[in-house]
CSV table of C-alpha atoms in Angstrom, one decimal:
chain,number,residue,atom,x,y,z
A,687,UNK,CA,-30.3,-15.0,-18.6
A,688,UNK,CA,-27.6,-12.2,-17.8
A,689,UNK,CA,-26.2,-13.2,-14.0
A,690,UNK,CA,-24.7,-11.0,-11.2
A,691,UNK,CA,-21.4,-11.9,-12.5
A,692,UNK,CA,-22.6,-11.5,-15.9
A,693,UNK,CA,-23.6,-7.9,-15.3
A,694,UNK,CA,-20.8,-7.4,-13.8
A,695,UNK,CA,-17.8,-8.5,-16.3
A,696,UNK,CA,-19.6,-6.6,-18.6
A,697,UNK,CA,-19.2,-3.6,-16.0
A,698,UNK,CA,-16.1,-3.8,-15.4
A,699,UNK,CA,-15.4,-5.0,-19.0
A,700,UNK,CA,-16.1,-1.0,-20.0
A,701,UNK,CA,-14.9,0.9,-17.3
A,702,UNK,CA,-11.2,-0.6,-17.7
A,703,UNK,CA,-11.6,0.7,-21.7
A,704,UNK,CA,-12.8,4.2,-20.0
A,705,UNK,CA,-10.0,3.2,-17.2
A,706,UNK,CA,-7.2,3.0,-20.3
A,707,UNK,CA,-8.2,6.3,-22.1
A,708,UNK,CA,-7.8,8.1,-18.9
A,709,UNK,CA,-4.0,6.5,-18.4
A,710,UNK,CA,-3.0,7.8,-21.9
A,711,UNK,CA,-4.1,11.0,-21.1
A,712,UNK,CA,-3.0,11.3,-17.9
A,713,UNK,CA,-0.7,8.3,-16.8
A,714,UNK,CA,0.7,10.7,-13.8
A,715,UNK,CA,-2.9,10.1,-12.1
A,716,UNK,CA,-2.5,6.9,-11.8
A,717,UNK,CA,-0.6,4.0,-8.8
A,718,UNK,CA,-1.4,0.8,-9.4
A,719,UNK,CA,-0.1,-2.0,-6.9
A,720,UNK,CA,0.5,-5.7,-8.3
A,721,UNK,CA,2.9,-8.2,-7.4
A,722,UNK,CA,3.7,-11.9,-6.3
A,723,UNK,CA,4.4,-14.3,-4.3
A,724,UNK,CA,7.7,-15.5,-4.1
A,725,UNK,CA,7.5,-19.2,-3.9
A,726,UNK,CA,9.5,-19.7,-6.9
A,727,UNK,CA,10.6,-18.7,-10.5
A,728,UNK,CA,8.9,-16.8,-12.7
A,729,UNK,CA,7.2,-18.7,-15.7
A,730,UNK,CA,5.7,-17.5,-18.9
A,731,UNK,CA,2.6,-17.4,-18.4
A,732,UNK,CA,3.1,-15.2,-15.5
A,733,UNK,CA,5.6,-12.6,-18.0
A,734,UNK,CA,2.4,-13.3,-20.5
A,735,UNK,CA,0.3,-12.6,-17.9
A,736,UNK,CA,1.3,-10.0,-16.4
A,737,UNK,CA,4.1,-8.7,-16.3
A,738,UNK,CA,4.5,-7.5,-20.0
A,739,UNK,CA,1.9,-5.6,-19.3
A,740,UNK,CA,3.4,-3.6,-15.7
A,741,UNK,CA,6.1,-3.5,-17.8
A,742,UNK,CA,3.7,-1.1,-20.5
A,743,UNK,CA,2.2,0.6,-18.0
A,744,UNK,CA,4.8,1.8,-16.6
A,745,UNK,CA,5.8,3.0,-19.6
A,746,UNK,CA,2.9,4.9,-20.3
A,747,UNK,CA,3.8,6.7,-17.5
A,748,UNK,CA,2.3,5.1,-14.8
A,749,UNK,CA,3.1,5.1,-10.8
A,750,UNK,CA,3.9,1.1,-10.6
A,751,UNK,CA,4.2,-0.9,-6.6
A,752,UNK,CA,5.4,-3.9,-7.0
A,753,UNK,CA,4.9,-6.6,-4.0
A,754,UNK,CA,6.9,-9.5,-2.8
A,755,UNK,CA,4.1,-10.9,-0.9
A,756,UNK,CA,6.8,-13.3,1.5
A,757,UNK,CA,4.3,-13.0,4.3
A,758,UNK,CA,1.3,-14.8,1.6
A,759,UNK,CA,3.9,-17.8,1.4
A,760,UNK,CA,2.8,-18.8,4.7
A,761,UNK,CA,-0.4,-18.7,3.9
A,762,UNK,CA,-0.1,-22.2,4.1
A,763,UNK,CA,3.0,-23.3,4.5
A,764,UNK,CA,6.0,-22.7,6.4
A,765,UNK,CA,9.2,-20.7,5.9
A,766,UNK,CA,11.8,-22.0,3.3
A,767,UNK,CA,14.9,-21.5,3.8
A,768,UNK,CA,14.8,-20.7,0.1
A,769,UNK,CA,12.9,-18.1,0.1
A,770,UNK,CA,15.6,-15.2,0.5
A,771,UNK,CA,16.5,-16.7,-2.9
A,772,UNK,CA,12.8,-17.1,-3.8
A,773,UNK,CA,12.9,-12.5,-3.3
A,774,UNK,CA,16.0,-12.2,-5.8
A,775,UNK,CA,14.9,-13.6,-8.3
A,776,UNK,CA,11.6,-12.2,-8.5
A,777,UNK,CA,13.2,-9.3,-8.2
A,778,UNK,CA,15.5,-10.3,-11.6
A,779,UNK,CA,12.5,-11.8,-13.0
A,780,UNK,CA,10.8,-8.0,-13.1
A,781,UNK,CA,13.4,-6.8,-13.5
A,782,UNK,CA,14.9,-8.5,-16.5
A,783,UNK,CA,11.7,-7.5,-18.1
A,784,UNK,CA,12.2,-4.2,-18.0
A,785,UNK,CA,11.2,-2.8,-14.4
A,786,UNK,CA,12.7,0.0,-13.6
A,787,UNK,CA,13.4,0.1,-10.4
A,788,UNK,CA,13.6,4.7,-11.1
A,789,UNK,CA,10.4,4.4,-11.6
A,790,UNK,CA,8.7,1.2,-9.7
A,791,UNK,CA,8.8,1.0,-5.6
A,792,UNK,CA,9.6,-3.4,-5.5
A,793,UNK,CA,9.1,-4.2,-1.5
A,794,UNK,CA,8.7,-6.7,0.9
A,795,UNK,CA,5.1,-7.9,3.1
A,796,UNK,CA,7.3,-8.5,6.3
A,797,UNK,CA,9.6,-5.3,5.7
A,798,UNK,CA,7.1,-3.7,6.2
A,799,UNK,CA,4.9,-2.9,10.2
A,800,UNK,CA,2.8,-0.5,9.4
A,801,UNK,CA,1.4,-2.5,6.2
A,802,UNK,CA,0.0,-4.5,8.4
A,803,UNK,CA,-0.4,-3.1,11.9
A,804,UNK,CA,-4.5,-2.4,8.6
A,805,UNK,CA,-5.3,-5.8,8.7
A,806,UNK,CA,-6.9,-5.0,12.3
A,807,UNK,CA,-8.9,-2.5,12.2
A,808,UNK,CA,-9.7,-4.1,8.5
A,809,UNK,CA,-10.8,-6.9,10.5
A,810,UNK,CA,-13.5,-4.9,12.4
A,811,UNK,CA,-15.0,-3.9,9.5
A,812,UNK,CA,-15.7,-7.0,7.3
A,813,UNK,CA,-18.6,-9.6,9.0
A,814,UNK,CA,-16.5,-13.5,8.9
A,815,UNK,CA,-19.5,-14.3,6.3
A,816,UNK,CA,-18.1,-11.7,3.9
A,817,UNK,CA,-14.5,-13.3,4.5
A,818,UNK,CA,-15.6,-16.6,3.5
A,819,UNK,CA,-17.2,-15.9,0.6
A,820,UNK,CA,-14.5,-15.3,-1.1
A,821,UNK,CA,-13.2,-17.6,-3.9
A,822,UNK,CA,-9.4,-17.9,-3.0
A,823,UNK,CA,-10.4,-18.8,0.0
A,824,UNK,CA,-13.6,-21.1,-1.0
A,825,UNK,CA,-11.1,-22.4,-2.7
A,826,UNK,CA,-8.4,-22.8,-0.3
A,827,UNK,CA,-10.5,-24.3,2.3
A,828,UNK,CA,-11.8,-27.1,-0.6
A,829,UNK,CA,-8.4,-27.6,-1.3
A,830,UNK,CA,-8.1,-29.3,2.5
A,831,UNK,CA,-10.7,-31.5,2.3
A,832,UNK,CA,-12.5,-29.7,4.6
A,833,UNK,CA,-9.6,-30.0,7.6
A,834,UNK,CA,-8.2,-26.5,9.2
A,835,UNK,CA,-7.8,-23.5,7.8
A,836,UNK,CA,-4.7,-21.7,9.0
A,837,UNK,CA,-6.8,-18.2,10.1
A,838,UNK,CA,-4.1,-15.4,7.7
A,839,UNK,CA,-5.3,-18.2,4.3
A,840,UNK,CA,-8.5,-17.2,6.2
A,841,UNK,CA,-7.9,-13.4,6.5
A,842,UNK,CA,-5.9,-13.2,3.4
A,843,UNK,CA,-8.6,-11.1,1.6
A,844,UNK,CA,-8.2,-8.3,4.0
A,845,UNK,CA,-5.1,-8.6,4.1
A,846,UNK,CA,-5.1,-7.4,-0.1
A,847,UNK,CA,-6.8,-5.3,0.5
A,848,UNK,CA,-3.8,-3.8,3.3
A,849,UNK,CA,-1.2,-4.6,0.9
A,850,UNK,CA,-3.7,-2.0,-1.8
A,851,UNK,CA,-5.0,0.5,0.4
A,852,UNK,CA,-1.5,0.9,2.3
A,853,UNK,CA,-0.3,3.3,-0.2
A,854,UNK,CA,-3.4,4.7,-1.1
A,855,UNK,CA,-3.4,3.1,-5.1
A,856,UNK,CA,-6.5,3.7,-7.2
A,857,UNK,CA,-5.4,1.3,-9.9
A,858,UNK,CA,-5.2,-3.3,-9.7
A,859,UNK,CA,-4.4,-5.5,-13.2
A,860,UNK,CA,-6.8,-8.1,-12.3
A,861,UNK,CA,-8.1,-11.3,-13.7
A,862,UNK,CA,-11.7,-11.8,-14.4
A,863,UNK,CA,-11.9,-14.3,-11.1
A,864,UNK,CA,-9.4,-11.7,-8.8
A,865,UNK,CA,-12.4,-9.2,-9.0
A,866,UNK,CA,-14.4,-10.3,-5.5
A,867,UNK,CA,-11.0,-9.6,-4.3
A,868,UNK,CA,-11.3,-5.9,-4.7
A,869,UNK,CA,-14.7,-5.3,-4.4
A,870,UNK,CA,-14.3,-6.7,-1.2
A,871,UNK,CA,-11.6,-3.5,-1.0
A,872,UNK,CA,-13.8,-1.8,-2.2
A,873,UNK,CA,-16.7,-2.6,0.2
A,874,UNK,CA,-13.1,-2.1,3.6
A,875,UNK,CA,-12.6,1.7,1.9
A,876,UNK,CA,-16.1,2.9,2.1
A,877,UNK,CA,-16.7,1.6,5.0
A,878,UNK,CA,-13.6,3.1,6.9
A,879,UNK,CA,-15.1,6.3,5.4
A,880,UNK,CA,-18.4,5.7,6.7
A,881,UNK,CA,-16.8,5.0,10.3
A,882,UNK,CA,-14.4,7.4,11.0
A,883,UNK,CA,-14.5,9.8,8.2
A,884,UNK,CA,-13.6,10.8,4.0
A,885,UNK,CA,-10.3,8.7,4.1
A,886,UNK,CA,-9.4,6.1,1.6
A,887,UNK,CA,-10.1,5.7,-2.2
A,888,UNK,CA,-11.6,2.2,-3.5
A,889,UNK,CA,-9.5,1.6,-6.3
A,890,UNK,CA,-11.1,0.7,-9.9
A,891,UNK,CA,-10.5,-2.4,-10.9
A,892,UNK,CA,-8.6,-2.9,-14.7
A,893,UNK,CA,-8.9,-5.7,-16.1
A,894,UNK,CA,-6.9,-8.1,-17.9
A,895,UNK,CA,-7.7,-10.0,-20.6
A,896,UNK,CA,-4.6,-12.2,-20.7
A,897,UNK,CA,-5.7,-15.5,-21.6
A,898,UNK,CA,-5.5,-18.6,-19.5
A,899,UNK,CA,-2.2,-20.4,-19.8
A,900,UNK,CA,-2.0,-24.3,-19.6
A,901,UNK,CA,1.1,-25.9,-18.3
A,902,UNK,CA,2.6,-28.5,-20.2
A,903,UNK,CA,0.7,-31.4,-18.3
A,904,UNK,CA,-2.5,-29.1,-19.9
A,905,UNK,CA,-3.9,-28.0,-15.7
A,906,UNK,CA,-3.2,-24.0,-15.4
A,907,UNK,CA,0.1,-23.3,-15.2
A,908,UNK,CA,1.6,-23.2,-11.6
A,909,UNK,CA,5.0,-23.3,-9.8
A,910,UNK,CA,3.1,-25.9,-7.1
A,911,UNK,CA,2.6,-27.5,-10.1
A,912,UNK,CA,5.2,-28.3,-11.2
A,913,UNK,CA,4.7,-27.5,-14.9
A,914,UNK,CA,5.5,-24.4,-16.6
A,915,UNK,CA,8.3,-23.4,-18.5
A,916,UNK,CA,10.2,-20.7,-15.8
A,917,UNK,CA,11.3,-17.5,-17.5
A,918,UNK,CA,15.5,-18.6,-16.5
A,919,UNK,CA,14.8,-22.0,-18.1
A,920,UNK,CA,18.2,-22.2,-20.5
A,921,UNK,CA,17.3,-23.4,-24.2
A,922,UNK,CA,17.9,-27.1,-23.5
A,923,UNK,CA,15.5,-27.0,-20.5
A,924,UNK,CA,12.6,-25.6,-22.8
A,925,UNK,CA,12.8,-27.9,-25.7
A,926,UNK,CA,13.0,-30.3,-22.7
A,927,UNK,CA,9.8,-29.3,-21.2
A,928,UNK,CA,7.9,-28.5,-24.1
A,929,UNK,CA,8.4,-32.4,-25.6
A,930,UNK,CA,6.7,-33.1,-22.5
A,931,UNK,CA,4.0,-31.2,-23.1
A,932,UNK,CA,1.0,-32.8,-23.3
A,933,UNK,CA,-1.0,-33.1,-26.6
A,934,UNK,CA,-4.1,-35.1,-28.7
A,935,UNK,CA,-4.2,-37.9,-31.0
A,936,UNK,CA,-5.1,-36.2,-34.3
A,937,UNK,CA,-2.8,-35.0,-36.3
A,938,UNK,CA,-3.8,-32.0,-38.5
A,939,UNK,CA,-2.8,-28.6,-36.1
A,940,UNK,CA,-5.9,-26.8,-35.3
A,941,UNK,CA,-6.7,-23.9,-33.6
A,942,UNK,CA,-9.2,-24.7,-31.3
A,943,UNK,CA,-10.0,-24.3,-27.0
A,944,UNK,CA,-12.8,-25.6,-26.5
A,945,UNK,CA,-12.4,-28.7,-28.3
A,946,UNK,CA,-8.4,-28.9,-28.2
A,947,UNK,CA,-7.6,-27.3,-25.2
A,948,UNK,CA,-3.8,-28.0,-25.3
A,949,UNK,CA,-2.6,-28.6,-28.5
A,950,UNK,CA,-4.2,-24.8,-28.7
A,951,UNK,CA,-2.3,-24.1,-25.0
A,952,UNK,CA,0.8,-24.7,-27.7
A,953,UNK,CA,-0.1,-22.5,-30.7
A,954,UNK,CA,-1.7,-20.0,-28.2
A,955,UNK,CA,1.7,-19.6,-26.6
A,956,UNK,CA,3.8,-19.8,-29.8
A,957,UNK,CA,1.3,-16.6,-31.4
A,958,UNK,CA,2.2,-15.0,-28.1
A,959,UNK,CA,6.4,-16.1,-28.5
A,960,UNK,CA,5.8,-14.5,-32.2
A,961,UNK,CA,3.2,-11.7,-31.7
A,962,UNK,CA,1.1,-13.3,-34.6
A,963,UNK,CA,-2.2,-14.5,-34.5
A,964,UNK,CA,-3.0,-18.6,-32.9
A,965,UNK,CA,-5.0,-19.3,-36.1
A,966,UNK,CA,-2.0,-18.6,-38.4
A,967,UNK,CA,0.3,-20.7,-36.7
A,968,UNK,CA,-2.3,-23.0,-36.8
A,969,UNK,CA,-2.7,-22.8,-40.6
A,970,UNK,CA,1.5,-22.7,-40.7
A,971,UNK,CA,1.8,-26.0,-38.8
A,972,UNK,CA,-1.5,-27.6,-40.6
A,973,UNK,CA,-0.3,-31.5,-41.2
A,974,UNK,CA,3.3,-31.3,-39.6
A,975,UNK,CA,1.4,-32.9,-36.2
A,976,UNK,CA,2.9,-31.9,-32.3
A,977,UNK,CA,6.5,-32.7,-33.1
A,978,UNK,CA,6.1,-30.0,-35.6
A,979,UNK,CA,4.0,-27.5,-33.2
A,980,UNK,CA,6.7,-28.2,-30.0
A,981,UNK,CA,9.2,-27.8,-32.3
A,982,UNK,CA,7.6,-24.6,-33.9
A,983,UNK,CA,6.7,-23.7,-30.1
A,984,UNK,CA,11.0,-24.0,-28.3
A,985,UNK,CA,12.4,-21.3,-31.7
A,986,UNK,CA,9.2,-19.1,-30.2
A,987,UNK,CA,9.8,-19.2,-26.9
A,988,UNK,CA,13.9,-19.3,-27.4
A,989,UNK,CA,14.2,-17.0,-29.1
A,990,UNK,CA,11.5,-14.7,-27.9
A,991,UNK,CA,13.1,-15.3,-23.9
A,992,UNK,CA,16.8,-15.4,-24.7
A,993,UNK,CA,17.8,-11.4,-24.2
A,994,UNK,CA,15.7,-11.4,-21.3
A,995,UNK,CA,17.3,-14.5,-20.0
A,996,UNK,CA,20.9,-12.8,-21.1
A,997,UNK,CA,19.9,-9.5,-18.7
A,998,UNK,CA,18.6,-12.3,-15.9
A,999,UNK,CA,21.2,-13.8,-15.9
A,1000,UNK,CA,23.6,-10.6,-15.1
A,1001,UNK,CA,20.8,-9.3,-12.4
A,1002,UNK,CA,20.9,-12.7,-10.1
A,1003,UNK,CA,25.0,-12.7,-10.4
A,1004,UNK,CA,25.1,-9.5,-8.0
A,1005,UNK,CA,22.5,-10.4,-5.7
A,1006,UNK,CA,23.8,-7.7,-3.7
A,1007,UNK,CA,22.5,-4.9,-6.7
A,1008,UNK,CA,19.0,-7.1,-6.1
A,1009,UNK,CA,19.1,-6.9,-2.4
A,1010,UNK,CA,19.5,-3.1,-2.8
A,1011,UNK,CA,16.6,-2.5,-4.7
A,1012,UNK,CA,14.6,-4.4,-2.9
A,1013,UNK,CA,15.9,-2.2,0.4
A,1014,UNK,CA,15.4,1.1,-1.5
A,1015,UNK,CA,12.1,-0.2,-1.6
A,1016,UNK,CA,10.9,-1.3,1.3
A,1017,UNK,CA,12.3,2.3,3.1
A,1018,UNK,CA,9.8,4.4,0.5
A,1019,UNK,CA,7.0,1.9,1.9
A,1020,UNK,CA,7.3,1.8,5.5
A,1021,UNK,CA,7.6,5.6,4.8
A,1022,UNK,CA,3.7,5.7,2.8
A,1023,UNK,CA,3.1,3.6,5.2
A,1024,UNK,CA,3.3,5.2,8.3
A,1025,UNK,CA,1.9,8.0,6.8
A,1026,UNK,CA,-1.4,6.7,6.0
A,1027,UNK,CA,-1.4,4.0,9.3
A,1028,UNK,CA,-0.5,7.7,11.5
A,1029,UNK,CA,-4.2,8.8,9.2
A,1030,UNK,CA,-6.3,6.2,10.1
A,1031,UNK,CA,-5.0,6.2,13.7
A,1032,UNK,CA,-6.6,10.3,13.2
A,1033,UNK,CA,-9.4,9.2,12.1
A,1034,UNK,CA,-10.1,7.2,14.4
A,1035,UNK,CA,-8.9,8.6,17.5
A,1036,UNK,CA,-6.3,6.7,18.6
A,1037,UNK,CA,-3.6,9.0,18.4
A,1038,UNK,CA,-2.1,9.7,21.9
């Protein structure tokens, strides 16, 4: 039986195919908002899951806004002393993989006051029940074991709507698990227009086909779990991390994601680094077993990321340049946010 979720995914996939055709025909008609939390170094799952696609879209001619979501680091933790270095690290990661600061606007939450002021009117457009149904909010609440969750964490989906709508982004790359976030943004845009007059366009989801990549412990690769291979890792660090990766007891290497998820993940990572089919990689390694698979993956990761890591090391050695990239992006984002907030005030009749 087809569920509402299945129907939503089918619709989003069809819409994405149409959007890709439109992007190819007229990339200048699109503005994308995307970004990351600066909670640690970005890793290879970030690269294959989003960074590589951001570079592709930029090269096509789409206007790119990259949010460094530093305010989101305090939704579930204290702001650490390492945050300035973490922010610089995220900028270095983006530039190293090919994001061009002359074409992309890289900015930080905390530096754009007018963006954050949008949270108040946006909160008035949604109910507590609607926000509580958001998957991220439900997951975070479950993770607390029923104890107190910060109000900032609870309002995270509405803050995300402000991130998207402040710059009038009309396209947001998302995974299928993030579709509910964008749907709430679309709801807020529509309700604002209905209540105050047409102002915001409802952004479209550009559904990502990126696979879910597991960490070395067999769980989802994540900065917070400490199971990731950072983009900036050295060749020796990469080898050490992969050597400890979880596999299984079977000798022959096959690509069976459902039956052998940990082995299949290592095969897939190798294939992604080499731009090959995972079935071909598995067939090539075959009876070589886990040791041969890990050796192949280590070589593939180090070869794929060697030039990126060299470029990143150069960038990290010049923090002044990284701060200048952020300053320029913040300046542009502040101008856009101020214009948007002024428009919101006009529509709400709060211009005095």
